[in-house]
Coordinates of N, CA and C in Angstrom, one line a residue:
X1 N 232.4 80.2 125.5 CA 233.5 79.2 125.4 C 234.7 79.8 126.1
X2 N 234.5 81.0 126.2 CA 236.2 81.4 126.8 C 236.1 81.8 128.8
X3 N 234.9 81.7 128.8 CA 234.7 81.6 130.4 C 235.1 80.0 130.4
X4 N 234.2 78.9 129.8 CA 234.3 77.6 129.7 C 236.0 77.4 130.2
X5 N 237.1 78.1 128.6 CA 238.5 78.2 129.4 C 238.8 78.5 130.1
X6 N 238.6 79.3 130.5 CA 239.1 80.4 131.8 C 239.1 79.2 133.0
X7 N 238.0 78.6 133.4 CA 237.7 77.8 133.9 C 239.1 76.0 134.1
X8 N 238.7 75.9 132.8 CA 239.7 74.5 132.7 C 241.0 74.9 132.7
X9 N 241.6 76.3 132.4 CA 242.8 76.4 132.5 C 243.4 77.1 134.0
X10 N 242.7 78.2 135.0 CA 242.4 79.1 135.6 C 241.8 78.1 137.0
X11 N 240.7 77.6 136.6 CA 240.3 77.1 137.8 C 238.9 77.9 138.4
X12 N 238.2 77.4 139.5 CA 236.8 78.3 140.3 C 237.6 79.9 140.4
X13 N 238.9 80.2 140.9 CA 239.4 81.0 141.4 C 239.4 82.0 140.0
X14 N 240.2 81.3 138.7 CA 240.6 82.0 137.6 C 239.2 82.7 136.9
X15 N 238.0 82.0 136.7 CA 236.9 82.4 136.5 C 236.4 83.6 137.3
X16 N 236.2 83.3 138.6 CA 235.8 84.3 138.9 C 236.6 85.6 138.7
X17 N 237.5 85.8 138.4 CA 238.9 87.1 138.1 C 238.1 87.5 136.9
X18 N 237.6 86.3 136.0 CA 237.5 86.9 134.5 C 236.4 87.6 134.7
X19 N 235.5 86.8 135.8 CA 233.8 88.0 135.6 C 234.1 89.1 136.3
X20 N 235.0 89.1 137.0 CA 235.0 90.5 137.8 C 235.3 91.4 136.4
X21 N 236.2 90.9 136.1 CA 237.2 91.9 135.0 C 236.3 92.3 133.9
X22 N 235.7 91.2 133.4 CA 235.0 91.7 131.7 C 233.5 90.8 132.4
X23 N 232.6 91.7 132.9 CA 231.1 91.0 133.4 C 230.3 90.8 132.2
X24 N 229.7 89.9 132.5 CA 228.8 89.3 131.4 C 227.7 90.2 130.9
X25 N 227.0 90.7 130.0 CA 226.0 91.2 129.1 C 224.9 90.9 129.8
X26 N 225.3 89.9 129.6 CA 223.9 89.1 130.3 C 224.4 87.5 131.2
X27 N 223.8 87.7 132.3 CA 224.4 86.6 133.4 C 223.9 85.5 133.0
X28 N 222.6 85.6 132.4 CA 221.6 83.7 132.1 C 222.3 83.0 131.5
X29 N 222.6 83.8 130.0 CA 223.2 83.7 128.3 C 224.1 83.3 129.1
X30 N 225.2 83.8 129.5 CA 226.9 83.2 130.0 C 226.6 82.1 130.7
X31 N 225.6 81.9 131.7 CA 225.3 80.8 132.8 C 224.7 79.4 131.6
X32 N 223.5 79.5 131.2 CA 223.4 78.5 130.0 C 224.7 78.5 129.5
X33 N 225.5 79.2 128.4 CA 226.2 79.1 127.5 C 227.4 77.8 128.4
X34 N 227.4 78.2 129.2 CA 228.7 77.9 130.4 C 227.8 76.1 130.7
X35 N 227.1 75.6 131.0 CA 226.4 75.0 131.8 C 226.7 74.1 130.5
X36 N 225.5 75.1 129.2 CA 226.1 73.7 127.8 C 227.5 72.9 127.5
X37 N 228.4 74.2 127.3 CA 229.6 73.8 127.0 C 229.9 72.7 128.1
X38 N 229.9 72.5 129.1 CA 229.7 71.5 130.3 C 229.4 70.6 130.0
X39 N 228.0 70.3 129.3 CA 227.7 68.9 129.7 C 227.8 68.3 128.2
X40 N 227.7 69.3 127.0 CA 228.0 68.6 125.5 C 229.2 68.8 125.2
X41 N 230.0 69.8 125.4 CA 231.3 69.6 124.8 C 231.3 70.9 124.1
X42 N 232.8 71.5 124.0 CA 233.0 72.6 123.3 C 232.3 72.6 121.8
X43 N 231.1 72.7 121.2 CA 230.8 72.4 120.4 C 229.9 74.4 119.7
X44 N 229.9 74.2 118.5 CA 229.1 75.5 118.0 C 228.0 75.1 118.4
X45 N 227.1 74.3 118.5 CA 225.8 73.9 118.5 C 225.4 73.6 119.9
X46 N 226.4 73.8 121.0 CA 226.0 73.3 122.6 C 224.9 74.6 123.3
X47 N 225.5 75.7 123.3 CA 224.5 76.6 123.7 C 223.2 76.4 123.6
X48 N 223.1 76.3 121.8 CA 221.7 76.4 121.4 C 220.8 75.5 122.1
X49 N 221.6 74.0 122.5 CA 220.8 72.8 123.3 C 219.7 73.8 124.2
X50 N 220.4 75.0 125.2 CA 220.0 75.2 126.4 C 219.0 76.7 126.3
X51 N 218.9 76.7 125.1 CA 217.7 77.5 124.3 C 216.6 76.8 124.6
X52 N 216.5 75.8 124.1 CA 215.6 75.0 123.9 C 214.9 75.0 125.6
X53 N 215.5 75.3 126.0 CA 214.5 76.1 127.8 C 213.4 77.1 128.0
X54 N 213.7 77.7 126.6 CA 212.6 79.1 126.5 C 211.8 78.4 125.8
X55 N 211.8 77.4 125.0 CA 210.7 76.6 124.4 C 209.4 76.2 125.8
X56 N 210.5 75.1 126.2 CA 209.7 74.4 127.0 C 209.1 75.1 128.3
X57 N 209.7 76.4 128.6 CA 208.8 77.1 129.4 C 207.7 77.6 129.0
X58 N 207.7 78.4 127.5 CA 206.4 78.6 127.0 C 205.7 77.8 126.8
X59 N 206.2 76.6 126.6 CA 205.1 75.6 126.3 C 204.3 75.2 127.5
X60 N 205.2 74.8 128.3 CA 204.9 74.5 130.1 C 203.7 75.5 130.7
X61 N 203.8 76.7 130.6 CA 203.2 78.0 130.7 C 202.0 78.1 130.1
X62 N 201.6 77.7 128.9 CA 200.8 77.6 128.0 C 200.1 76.3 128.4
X63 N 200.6 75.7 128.6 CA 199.1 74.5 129.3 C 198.7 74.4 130.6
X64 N 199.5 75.6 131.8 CA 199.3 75.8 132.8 C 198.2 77.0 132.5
X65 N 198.0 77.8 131.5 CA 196.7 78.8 131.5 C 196.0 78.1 130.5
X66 N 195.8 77.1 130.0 CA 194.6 76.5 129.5 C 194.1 74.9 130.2
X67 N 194.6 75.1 131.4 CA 193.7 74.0 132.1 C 192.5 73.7 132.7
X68 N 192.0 74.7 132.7 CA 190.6 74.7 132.6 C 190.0 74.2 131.6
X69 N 190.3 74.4 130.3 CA 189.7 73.5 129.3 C 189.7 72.5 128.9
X70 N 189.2 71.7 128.2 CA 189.0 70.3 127.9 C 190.5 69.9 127.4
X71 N 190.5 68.9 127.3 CA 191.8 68.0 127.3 C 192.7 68.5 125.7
X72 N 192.1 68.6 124.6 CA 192.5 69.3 123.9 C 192.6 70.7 123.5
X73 N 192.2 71.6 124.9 CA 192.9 72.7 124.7 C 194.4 73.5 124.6
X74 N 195.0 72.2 126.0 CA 196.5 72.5 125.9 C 197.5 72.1 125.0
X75 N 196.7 70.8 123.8 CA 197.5 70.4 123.4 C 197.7 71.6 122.0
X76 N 196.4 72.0 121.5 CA 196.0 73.3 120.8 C 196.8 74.2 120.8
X77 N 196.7 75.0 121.9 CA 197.3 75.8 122.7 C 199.1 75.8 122.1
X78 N 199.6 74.6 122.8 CA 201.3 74.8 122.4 C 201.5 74.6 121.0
X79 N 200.6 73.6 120.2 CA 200.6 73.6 118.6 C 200.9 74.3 117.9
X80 N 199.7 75.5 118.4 CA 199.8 76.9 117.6 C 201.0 78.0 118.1
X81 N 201.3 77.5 119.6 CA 202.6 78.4 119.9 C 203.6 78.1 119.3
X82 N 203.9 76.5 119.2 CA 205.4 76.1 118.4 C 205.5 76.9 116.9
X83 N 204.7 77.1 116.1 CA 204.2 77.2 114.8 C 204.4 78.8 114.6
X84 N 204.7 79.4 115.7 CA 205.3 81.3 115.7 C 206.5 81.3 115.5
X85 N 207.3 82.1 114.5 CA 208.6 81.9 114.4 C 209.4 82.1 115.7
X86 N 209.0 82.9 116.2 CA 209.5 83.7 117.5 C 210.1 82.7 118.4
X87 N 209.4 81.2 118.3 CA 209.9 80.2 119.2 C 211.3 80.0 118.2
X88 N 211.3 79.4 117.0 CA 212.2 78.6 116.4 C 213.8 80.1 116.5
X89 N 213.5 81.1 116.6 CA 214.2 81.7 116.9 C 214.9 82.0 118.3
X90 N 213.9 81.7 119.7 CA 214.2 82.0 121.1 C 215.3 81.4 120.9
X91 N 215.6 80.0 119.7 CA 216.5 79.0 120.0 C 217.8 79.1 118.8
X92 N 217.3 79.8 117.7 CA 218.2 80.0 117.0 C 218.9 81.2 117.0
X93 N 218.6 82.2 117.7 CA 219.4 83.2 118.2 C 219.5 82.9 119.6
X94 N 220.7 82.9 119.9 CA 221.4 82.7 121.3 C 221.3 84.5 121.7
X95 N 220.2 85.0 122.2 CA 220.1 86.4 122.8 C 219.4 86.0 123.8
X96 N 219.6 87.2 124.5 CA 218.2 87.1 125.9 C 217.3 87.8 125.7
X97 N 217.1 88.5 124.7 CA 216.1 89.1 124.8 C 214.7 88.3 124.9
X98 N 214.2 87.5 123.8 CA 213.6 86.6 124.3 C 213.0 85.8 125.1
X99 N 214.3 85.5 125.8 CA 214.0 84.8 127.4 C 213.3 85.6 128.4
X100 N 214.0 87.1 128.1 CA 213.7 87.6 129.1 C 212.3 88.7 129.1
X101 N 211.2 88.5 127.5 CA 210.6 88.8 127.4 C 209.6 87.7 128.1
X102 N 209.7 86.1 127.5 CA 208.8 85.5 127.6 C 209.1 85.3 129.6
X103 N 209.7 85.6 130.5 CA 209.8 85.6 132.0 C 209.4 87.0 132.8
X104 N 209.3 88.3 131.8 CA 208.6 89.4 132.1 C 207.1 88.8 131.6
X105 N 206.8 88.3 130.9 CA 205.1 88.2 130.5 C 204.7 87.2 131.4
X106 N 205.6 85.8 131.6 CA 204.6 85.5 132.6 C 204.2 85.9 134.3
X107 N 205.4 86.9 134.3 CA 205.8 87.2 135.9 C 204.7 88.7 136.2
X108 N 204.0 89.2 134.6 CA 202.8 90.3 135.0 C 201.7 89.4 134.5
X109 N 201.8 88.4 133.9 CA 200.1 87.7 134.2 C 200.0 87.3 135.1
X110 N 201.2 86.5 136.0 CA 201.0 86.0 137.2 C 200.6 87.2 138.2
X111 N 201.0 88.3 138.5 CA 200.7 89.6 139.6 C 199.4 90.1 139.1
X112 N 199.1 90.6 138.0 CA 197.7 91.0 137.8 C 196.2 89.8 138.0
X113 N 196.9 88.6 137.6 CA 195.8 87.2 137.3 C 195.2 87.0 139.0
X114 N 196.3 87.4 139.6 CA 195.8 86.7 141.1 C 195.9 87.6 141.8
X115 N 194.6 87.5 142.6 CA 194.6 88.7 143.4 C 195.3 88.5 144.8
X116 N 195.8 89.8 145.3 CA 196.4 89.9 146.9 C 196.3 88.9 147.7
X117 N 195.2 88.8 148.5 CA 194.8 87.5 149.0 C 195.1 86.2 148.6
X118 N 195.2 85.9 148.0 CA 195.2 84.5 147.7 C 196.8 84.4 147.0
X119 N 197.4 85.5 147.6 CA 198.7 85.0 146.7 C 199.6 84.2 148.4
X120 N 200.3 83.2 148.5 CA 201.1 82.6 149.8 C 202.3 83.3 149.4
X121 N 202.4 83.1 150.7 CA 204.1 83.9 151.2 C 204.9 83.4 149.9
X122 N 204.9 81.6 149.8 CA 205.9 81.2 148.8 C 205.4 81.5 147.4
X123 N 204.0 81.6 147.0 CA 203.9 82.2 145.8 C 204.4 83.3 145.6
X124 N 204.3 84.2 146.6 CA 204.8 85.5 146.5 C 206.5 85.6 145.9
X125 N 207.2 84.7 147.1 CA 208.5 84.2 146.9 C 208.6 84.0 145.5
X126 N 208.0 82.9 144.7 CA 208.2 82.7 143.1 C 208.3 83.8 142.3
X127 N 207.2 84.5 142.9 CA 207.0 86.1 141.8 C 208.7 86.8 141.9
X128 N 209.4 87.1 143.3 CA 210.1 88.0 143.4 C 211.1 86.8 142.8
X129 N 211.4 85.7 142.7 CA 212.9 85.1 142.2 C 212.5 85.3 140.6
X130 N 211.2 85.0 139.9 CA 211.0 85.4 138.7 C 211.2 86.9 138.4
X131 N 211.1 88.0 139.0 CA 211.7 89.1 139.2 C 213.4 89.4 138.7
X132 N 213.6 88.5 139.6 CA 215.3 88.5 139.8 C 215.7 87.7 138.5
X133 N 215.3 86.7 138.1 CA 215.6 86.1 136.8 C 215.5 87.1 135.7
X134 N 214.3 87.9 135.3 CA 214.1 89.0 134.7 C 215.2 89.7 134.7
X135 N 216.0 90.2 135.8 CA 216.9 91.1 135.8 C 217.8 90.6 135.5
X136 N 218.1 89.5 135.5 CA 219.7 88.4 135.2 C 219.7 88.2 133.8
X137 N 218.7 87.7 133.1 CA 218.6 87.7 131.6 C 218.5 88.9 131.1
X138 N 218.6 89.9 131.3 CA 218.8 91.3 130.7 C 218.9 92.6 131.6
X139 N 220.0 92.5 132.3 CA 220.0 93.5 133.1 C 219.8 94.9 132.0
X140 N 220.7 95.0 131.0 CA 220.1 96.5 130.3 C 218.5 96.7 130.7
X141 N 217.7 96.4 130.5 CA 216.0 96.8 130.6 C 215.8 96.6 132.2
X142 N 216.3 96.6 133.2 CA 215.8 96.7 134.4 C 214.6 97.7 135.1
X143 N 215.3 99.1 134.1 CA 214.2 100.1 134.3 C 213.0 99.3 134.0
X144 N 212.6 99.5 132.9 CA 211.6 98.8 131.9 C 211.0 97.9 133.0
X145 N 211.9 96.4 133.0 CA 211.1 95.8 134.4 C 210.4 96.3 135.3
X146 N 211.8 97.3 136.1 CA 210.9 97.1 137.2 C 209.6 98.2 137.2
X147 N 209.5 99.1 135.9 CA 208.0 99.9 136.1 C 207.1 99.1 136.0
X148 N 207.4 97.7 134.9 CA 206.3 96.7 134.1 C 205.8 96.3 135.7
X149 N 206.4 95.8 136.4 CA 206.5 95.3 137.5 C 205.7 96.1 138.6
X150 N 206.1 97.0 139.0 CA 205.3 97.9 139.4 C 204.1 98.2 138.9
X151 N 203.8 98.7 138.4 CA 202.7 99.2 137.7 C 201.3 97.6 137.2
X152 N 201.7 96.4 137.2 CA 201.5 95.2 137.4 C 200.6 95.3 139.2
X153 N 201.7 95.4 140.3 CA 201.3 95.5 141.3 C 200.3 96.8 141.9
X154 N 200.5 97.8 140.9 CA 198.9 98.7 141.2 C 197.9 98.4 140.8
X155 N 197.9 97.7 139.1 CA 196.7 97.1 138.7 C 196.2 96.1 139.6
X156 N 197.0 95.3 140.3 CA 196.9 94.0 141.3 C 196.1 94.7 142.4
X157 N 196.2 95.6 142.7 CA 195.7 96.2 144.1 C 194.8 97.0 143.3
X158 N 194.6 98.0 142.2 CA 193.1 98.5 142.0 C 192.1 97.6 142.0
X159 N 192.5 96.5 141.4 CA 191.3 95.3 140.9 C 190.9 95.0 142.5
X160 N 191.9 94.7 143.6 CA 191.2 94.2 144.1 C 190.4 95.4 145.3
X161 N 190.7 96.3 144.8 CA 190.0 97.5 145.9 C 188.8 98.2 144.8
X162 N 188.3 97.4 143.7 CA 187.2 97.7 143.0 C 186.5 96.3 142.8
X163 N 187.2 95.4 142.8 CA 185.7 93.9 143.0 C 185.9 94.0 144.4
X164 N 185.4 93.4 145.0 CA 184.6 92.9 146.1 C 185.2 91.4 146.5
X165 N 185.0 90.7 145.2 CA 185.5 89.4 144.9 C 187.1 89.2 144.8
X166 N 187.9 90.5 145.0 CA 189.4 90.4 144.8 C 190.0 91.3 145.7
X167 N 188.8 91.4 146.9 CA 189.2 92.4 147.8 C 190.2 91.8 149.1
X168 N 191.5 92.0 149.1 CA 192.6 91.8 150.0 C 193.4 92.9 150.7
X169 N 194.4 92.7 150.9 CA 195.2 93.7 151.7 C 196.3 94.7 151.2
X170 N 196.6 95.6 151.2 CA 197.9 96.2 150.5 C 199.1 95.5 150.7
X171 N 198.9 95.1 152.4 CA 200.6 94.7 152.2 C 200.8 93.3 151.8
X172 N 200.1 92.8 151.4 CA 200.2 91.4 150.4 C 200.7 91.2 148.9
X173 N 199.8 92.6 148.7 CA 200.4 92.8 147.0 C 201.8 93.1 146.9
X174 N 202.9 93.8 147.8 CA 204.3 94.0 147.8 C 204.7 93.0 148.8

């Protein structure tokens, strides 16, 4: 709320003074929080609206790895995901940590799931901006990232220099 002011009293100009001066914890949290207060109104409950994004990513995510199955697997699938506290909370705690767990998990199933080859330049692209998201939603754990991340892209490259079937190039995997 007080970037939100900063903003209506301050201006593009006054804002940007305030992030230089006192930088945000976390850039997502401030960027949602900022974005809500925006479109619903200075309200206690506006943020939380823009929680509701880590929902629908997992959910989104969750029927993108069970589409191979029959028509009632995805809907299964997010059923039992909604039904984990852990969601009702991504949204009732305004933290990042959650966000930025559930965008580290899908950004090392994505690097391990698919091998070298078959990843395109712009998939590749997606992996590294989901990267950079990772680091925006919780810069504290960047270390952490980036070994998960790394160490993701070795298993990416063992697998594929031990099948045959997932055999590609080194410089694809980075």
């Amino acid at each position: 709320a007080k970037r939100y002011e900063t903003l209506a009293r301050s201006g593009w100009s006054g804002l940007a003074w305030e992030l230089k001066a006192h930088p945000p914890h976390s850039p997502y949290s401030s960027f949602m929080a900022f974005v809500s207060f925006h479109l619903f109104g200075r309200h206690d409950w506006s943020p939380y609206i823009s929680n509701g994004i880590i929902v629908l990513v997992a959910a989104a995510y969750a029927c993108r790895m069970m589409k191979s199955m029959p028509s009632l697997g995805p809907f299964l699938a997010v059923s039992m995901m909604l039904t984990v506290p852990v969601m009702a909370w991504s949204v009732h705690e305004f933290r990042p940590d959650l966000a930025c767990g559930l965008y580290a998990a899908i950004l090392l199933v994505e690097i391990v799931s698919t091998s070298p080859e078959q990843k395109s330049r712009l998939y590749s692209i997606g992996l590294g901006l989901l990267f950079g998201l990772c680091l925006l939603t919780k810069p504290s754990v960047f270390p952490v990232t980036g070994l998960l991340t790394g160490s993701a892209m070795v298993i990416s490259l063992l697998q594929s220099l031990i099948d045959p079937a997932r055999r590609g190039t080194f410089g694809r995997v980075f």
